[in-house]
PDB file of C-alpha atoms in Angstrom:
ATOM      1  CA  UNK A 191      46.861  25.076   2.137  1.00  0.00           C
ATOM      2  CA  UNK A 192      45.801  25.921  -0.389  1.00  0.00           C
ATOM      3  CA  UNK A 193      42.290  24.813  -2.161  1.00  0.00           C
ATOM      4  CA  UNK A 194      42.349  23.299  -5.245  1.00  0.00           C
ATOM      5  CA  UNK A 195      40.518  21.835  -8.204  1.00  0.00           C
ATOM      6  CA  UNK A 196      40.970  18.379  -6.127  1.00  0.00           C
ATOM      7  CA  UNK A 197      39.204  19.804  -2.720  1.00  0.00           C
ATOM      8  CA  UNK A 198      36.197  20.963  -4.431  1.00  0.00           C
ATOM      9  CA  UNK A 199      35.820  17.731  -6.507  1.00  0.00           C
ATOM     10  CA  UNK A 200      35.944  15.493  -3.283  1.00  0.00           C
ATOM     11  CA  UNK A 201      34.080  18.612  -1.543  1.00  0.00           C
ATOM     12  CA  UNK A 202      30.643  17.806  -4.514  1.00  0.00           C
ATOM     13  CA  UNK A 203      31.216  14.190  -4.359  1.00  0.00           C
ATOM     14  CA  UNK A 204      30.925  14.184  -0.879  1.00  0.00           C
ATOM     15  CA  UNK A 205      27.747  16.515  -0.061  1.00  0.00           C
ATOM     16  CA  UNK A 206      26.244  14.902  -3.524  1.00  0.00           C
ATOM     17  CA  UNK A 207      26.827  10.612  -1.403  1.00  0.00           C
ATOM     18  CA  UNK A 208      25.258  12.732   1.891  1.00  0.00           C
ATOM     19  CA  UNK A 209      22.311  14.296  -0.203  1.00  0.00           C
ATOM     20  CA  UNK A 210      21.721  10.380  -2.612  1.00  0.00           C
ATOM     21  CA  UNK A 211      21.487   8.204   0.575  1.00  0.00           C
ATOM     22  CA  UNK A 212      19.342  11.279   2.693  1.00  0.00           C
ATOM     23  CA  UNK A 213      16.421  10.774  -0.629  1.00  0.00           C
ATOM     24  CA  UNK A 214      16.766   7.837  -0.465  1.00  0.00           C
ATOM     25  CA  UNK A 215      15.988   7.277   3.203  1.00  0.00           C
ATOM     26  CA  UNK A 216      13.356   9.329   2.856  1.00  0.00           C
ATOM     27  CA  UNK A 217      11.471   8.068   0.041  1.00  0.00           C
ATOM     28  CA  UNK A 218      12.029   4.488   1.999  1.00  0.00           C
ATOM     29  CA  UNK A 219      12.268   4.535   4.859  1.00  0.00           C
ATOM     30  CA  UNK A 220      11.394   7.761   6.498  1.00  0.00           C
ATOM     31  CA  UNK A 221       8.011   8.644   6.418  1.00  0.00           C
ATOM     32  CA  UNK A 222       6.442   5.380   6.864  1.00  0.00           C
ATOM     33  CA  UNK A 223       4.015   3.655   9.946  1.00  0.00           C
ATOM     34  CA  UNK A 224       3.033   0.412  11.180  1.00  0.00           C
ATOM     35  CA  UNK A 225       0.188   0.122  11.625  1.00  0.00           C
ATOM     36  CA  UNK A 226      -1.739  -1.187  14.896  1.00  0.00           C
ATOM     37  CA  UNK A 227      -3.369  -5.155  14.877  1.00  0.00           C
ATOM     38  CA  UNK A 228      -6.241  -3.576  15.720  1.00  0.00           C
ATOM     39  CA  UNK A 229      -6.619  -1.989  12.171  1.00  0.00           C
ATOM     40  CA  UNK A 230      -9.824  -2.567  10.632  1.00  0.00           C
ATOM     41  CA  UNK A 231     -10.367  -3.455   6.863  1.00  0.00           C
ATOM     42  CA  UNK A 232     -13.800  -3.007   5.197  1.00  0.00           C
ATOM     43  CA  UNK A 233     -15.822  -4.153   2.410  1.00  0.00           C
ATOM     44  CA  UNK A 234     -18.356  -2.551   0.830  1.00  0.00           C
ATOM     45  CA  UNK A 235     -21.213  -4.523   0.417  1.00  0.00           C
ATOM     46  CA  UNK A 236     -24.679  -3.204  -1.527  1.00  0.00           C
ATOM     47  CA  UNK A 237     -26.058  -2.062   1.918  1.00  0.00           C
ATOM     48  CA  UNK A 238     -22.836  -0.003   3.082  1.00  0.00           C
ATOM     49  CA  UNK A 239     -19.199  -0.744   4.282  1.00  0.00           C
ATOM     50  CA  UNK A 240     -18.714  -3.878   6.579  1.00  0.00           C
ATOM     51  CA  UNK A 241     -15.687  -4.388   8.923  1.00  0.00           C
ATOM     52  CA  UNK A 242     -14.133  -7.616   8.688  1.00  0.00           C
ATOM     53  CA  UNK A 243     -12.824 -10.175  10.833  1.00  0.00           C
ATOM     54  CA  UNK A 244      -8.798 -10.087  10.698  1.00  0.00           C
ATOM     55  CA  UNK A 245      -6.050 -11.935  12.300  1.00  0.00           C
ATOM     56  CA  UNK A 246      -2.379 -11.378  11.505  1.00  0.00           C
ATOM     57  CA  UNK A 247      -2.390  -8.281  10.359  1.00  0.00           C
ATOM     58  CA  UNK A 248       0.558  -6.317   9.167  1.00  0.00           C
ATOM     59  CA  UNK A 249       0.179  -2.517   7.728  1.00  0.00           C
ATOM     60  CA  UNK A 250       2.360   0.314   6.692  1.00  0.00           C
ATOM     61  CA  UNK A 251       0.472   3.529   5.540  1.00  0.00           C
ATOM     62  CA  UNK A 252       2.096   7.206   5.576  1.00  0.00           C
ATOM     63  CA  UNK A 253       0.950  10.962   5.920  1.00  0.00           C
ATOM     64  CA  UNK A 254       3.287  11.768   3.135  1.00  0.00           C
ATOM     65  CA  UNK A 255       1.077  10.123   0.511  1.00  0.00           C
ATOM     66  CA  UNK A 256      -2.454   8.357   0.611  1.00  0.00           C
ATOM     67  CA  UNK A 257      -0.988   5.975  -1.779  1.00  0.00           C
ATOM     68  CA  UNK A 258       1.481   4.765   0.486  1.00  0.00           C
ATOM     69  CA  UNK A 259      -0.654   2.346   2.279  1.00  0.00           C
ATOM     70  CA  UNK A 260      -0.600  -1.766   2.152  1.00  0.00           C
ATOM     71  CA  UNK A 261      -1.542  -4.278   4.319  1.00  0.00           C
ATOM     72  CA  UNK A 262      -1.447  -8.131   4.590  1.00  0.00           C
ATOM     73  CA  UNK A 263      -3.832 -10.375   6.347  1.00  0.00           C
ATOM     74  CA  UNK A 264      -6.519 -13.755   7.223  1.00  0.00           C
ATOM     75  CA  UNK A 265      -9.696 -13.262   6.293  1.00  0.00           C
ATOM     76  CA  UNK A 266     -11.634 -15.527   9.495  1.00  0.00           C
ATOM     77  CA  UNK A 267     -13.793 -16.114   7.383  1.00  0.00           C
ATOM     78  CA  UNK A 268     -13.545 -15.805   3.474  1.00  0.00           C
ATOM     79  CA  UNK A 269     -17.165 -16.294   3.075  1.00  0.00           C
ATOM     80  CA  UNK A 270     -18.063 -12.713   4.657  1.00  0.00           C
ATOM     81  CA  UNK A 271     -16.600 -10.988   1.478  1.00  0.00           C
ATOM     82  CA  UNK A 272     -19.207 -13.157  -1.182  1.00  0.00           C
ATOM     83  CA  UNK A 273     -21.394  -9.929  -0.807  1.00  0.00           C
ATOM     84  CA  UNK A 274     -19.056  -7.532  -1.192  1.00  0.00           C
ATOM     85  CA  UNK A 275     -18.323  -5.207  -5.009  1.00  0.00           C
ATOM     86  CA  UNK A 276     -15.670  -5.785  -7.432  1.00  0.00           C
ATOM     87  CA  UNK A 277     -12.811  -2.981  -7.733  1.00  0.00           C
ATOM     88  CA  UNK A 278     -12.485  -1.627 -10.761  1.00  0.00           C
ATOM     89  CA  UNK A 279      -9.341  -1.445 -12.872  1.00  0.00           C
ATOM     90  CA  UNK A 280      -7.258  -3.332  -9.547  1.00  0.00           C
ATOM     91  CA  UNK A 281      -3.454  -1.805  -9.299  1.00  0.00           C
ATOM     92  CA  UNK A 282      -1.315  -3.033  -6.677  1.00  0.00           C
ATOM     93  CA  UNK A 283       1.282  -0.751  -6.235  1.00  0.00           C
ATOM     94  CA  UNK A 284       4.877  -1.478  -5.827  1.00  0.00           C
ATOM     95  CA  UNK A 285       5.833  -0.559  -1.519  1.00  0.00           C
ATOM     96  CA  UNK A 286       8.835  -0.581   0.308  1.00  0.00           C
ATOM     97  CA  UNK A 287      11.358  -3.804   0.342  1.00  0.00           C
ATOM     98  CA  UNK A 288      11.299  -3.759   3.463  1.00  0.00           C
ATOM     99  CA  UNK A 289       7.421  -4.371   3.737  1.00  0.00           C
ATOM    100  CA  UNK A 290       8.185  -7.729   2.113  1.00  0.00           C
ATOM    101  CA  UNK A 291       4.320  -9.554   2.809  1.00  0.00           C
ATOM    102  CA  UNK A 292       3.515  -7.583   0.674  1.00  0.00           C
ATOM    103  CA  UNK A 293       4.007  -8.601  -3.825  1.00  0.00           C
ATOM    104  CA  UNK A 294       2.643  -6.107  -5.585  1.00  0.00           C
ATOM    105  CA  UNK A 295       3.927  -7.495  -8.510  1.00  0.00           C
ATOM    106  CA  UNK A 296       2.473 -11.484  -7.830  1.00  0.00           C
ATOM    107  CA  UNK A 297      -0.891  -9.688  -6.459  1.00  0.00           C
ATOM    108  CA  UNK A 298      -0.941  -7.815  -9.681  1.00  0.00           C
ATOM    109  CA  UNK A 299      -0.341 -11.164 -11.913  1.00  0.00           C
ATOM    110  CA  UNK A 300      -2.515 -13.187  -9.486  1.00  0.00           C
ATOM    111  CA  UNK A 301      -5.774 -10.540  -9.907  1.00  0.00           C
ATOM    112  CA  UNK A 302      -4.921 -11.017 -13.465  1.00  0.00           C
ATOM    113  CA  UNK A 303      -4.716 -15.126 -13.996  1.00  0.00           C
ATOM    114  CA  UNK A 304      -7.588 -15.270 -11.849  1.00  0.00           C
ATOM    115  CA  UNK A 305      -5.759 -16.967  -8.309  1.00  0.00           C
ATOM    116  CA  UNK A 306      -7.558 -13.926  -6.709  1.00  0.00           C
ATOM    117  CA  UNK A 307      -9.820 -11.208  -7.028  1.00  0.00           C
ATOM    118  CA  UNK A 308     -10.340  -6.965  -6.743  1.00  0.00           C
ATOM    119  CA  UNK A 309     -13.054  -6.514  -4.398  1.00  0.00           C
ATOM    120  CA  UNK A 310     -13.551  -2.474  -3.378  1.00  0.00           C
ATOM    121  CA  UNK A 311     -13.209  -2.249   0.045  1.00  0.00           C
ATOM    122  CA  UNK A 312     -13.590   1.988   0.984  1.00  0.00           C
ATOM    123  CA  UNK A 313     -14.115   4.214  -1.912  1.00  0.00           C
ATOM    124  CA  UNK A 314     -12.802   7.424  -1.528  1.00  0.00           C
ATOM    125  CA  UNK A 315     -10.609   6.524   1.758  1.00  0.00           C
ATOM    126  CA  UNK A 316      -9.516   9.890   0.662  1.00  0.00           C
ATOM    127  CA  UNK A 317      -9.945  12.054  -2.190  1.00  0.00           C
ATOM    128  CA  UNK A 318      -9.767  10.695  -5.625  1.00  0.00           C
ATOM    129  CA  UNK A 319      -8.033   6.835  -3.568  1.00  0.00           C
ATOM    130  CA  UNK A 320     -10.210   4.258  -3.282  1.00  0.00           C
ATOM    131  CA  UNK A 321      -8.982   1.093  -1.131  1.00  0.00           C
ATOM    132  CA  UNK A 322      -8.829  -1.970  -2.849  1.00  0.00           C
ATOM    133  CA  UNK A 323      -8.580  -5.737  -1.755  1.00  0.00           C
ATOM    134  CA  UNK A 324      -6.809  -8.425  -2.807  1.00  0.00           C
ATOM    135  CA  UNK A 325      -8.712 -11.379  -1.960  1.00  0.00           C
ATOM    136  CA  UNK A 326      -7.282 -15.328  -2.646  1.00  0.00           C
ATOM    137  CA  UNK A 327      -9.984 -18.318  -1.586  1.00  0.00           C
ATOM    138  CA  UNK A 328      -7.667 -19.295   1.311  1.00  0.00           C
ATOM    139  CA  UNK A 329      -8.117 -16.515   3.445  1.00  0.00           C
ATOM    140  CA  UNK A 330      -5.339 -14.218   2.612  1.00  0.00           C
ATOM    141  CA  UNK A 331      -6.156 -10.793   1.780  1.00  0.00           C
ATOM    142  CA  UNK A 332      -4.168  -7.738   0.849  1.00  0.00           C
ATOM    143  CA  UNK A 333      -5.089  -3.982   0.124  1.00  0.00           C
ATOM    144  CA  UNK A 334      -3.408  -0.656  -1.283  1.00  0.00           C
ATOM    145  CA  UNK A 335      -5.047   2.606  -2.491  1.00  0.00           C
ATOM    146  CA  UNK A 336      -5.353   4.143  -5.894  1.00  0.00           C
ATOM    147  CA  UNK A 337      -6.478   6.323  -7.855  1.00  0.00           C
ATOM    148  CA  UNK A 338      -9.585   5.573  -8.884  1.00  0.00           C
ATOM    149  CA  UNK A 339     -10.211   8.601 -11.280  1.00  0.00           C
ATOM    150  CA  UNK A 340     -12.483  10.894  -9.917  1.00  0.00           C
ATOM    151  CA  UNK A 341      -9.642  14.274  -9.754  1.00  0.00           C
ATOM    152  CA  UNK A 342      -8.944  13.724 -13.546  1.00  0.00           C
ATOM    153  CA  UNK A 343     -10.832  15.493 -16.035  1.00  0.00           C
TER     154      UNK A 343
END
């Protein structure tokens, strides 16, 4: 059987399809780990960093990037955040579609409208990265990591 242009084209298309599917899977699924329910979220106050009492915690993270952290939970007592420091320029980052409890667009809109407030969870959780909380009056809390600008300049 002779090697033809058609065979080469099919081989190129097949390898491109496999490579594309592998890249998609690596970006969306491969590096994420589900966090245990015992994961602790904290809030920064003027006196330090204090742990929060949570229930129904769901979280994901990845070692490949400090910006892949996302979490959703319920606060046992939303009042425990009354002394937490506000977060500067909160911008929830979109997570993978399969992590359905975290809707970055809705959280961002609620932060802009005042339906939720943004608080600093932990400053410099990784070099140049802060953990931010979006807190709703009903006790829902969402957390993510975002760049804090300390690495600029």
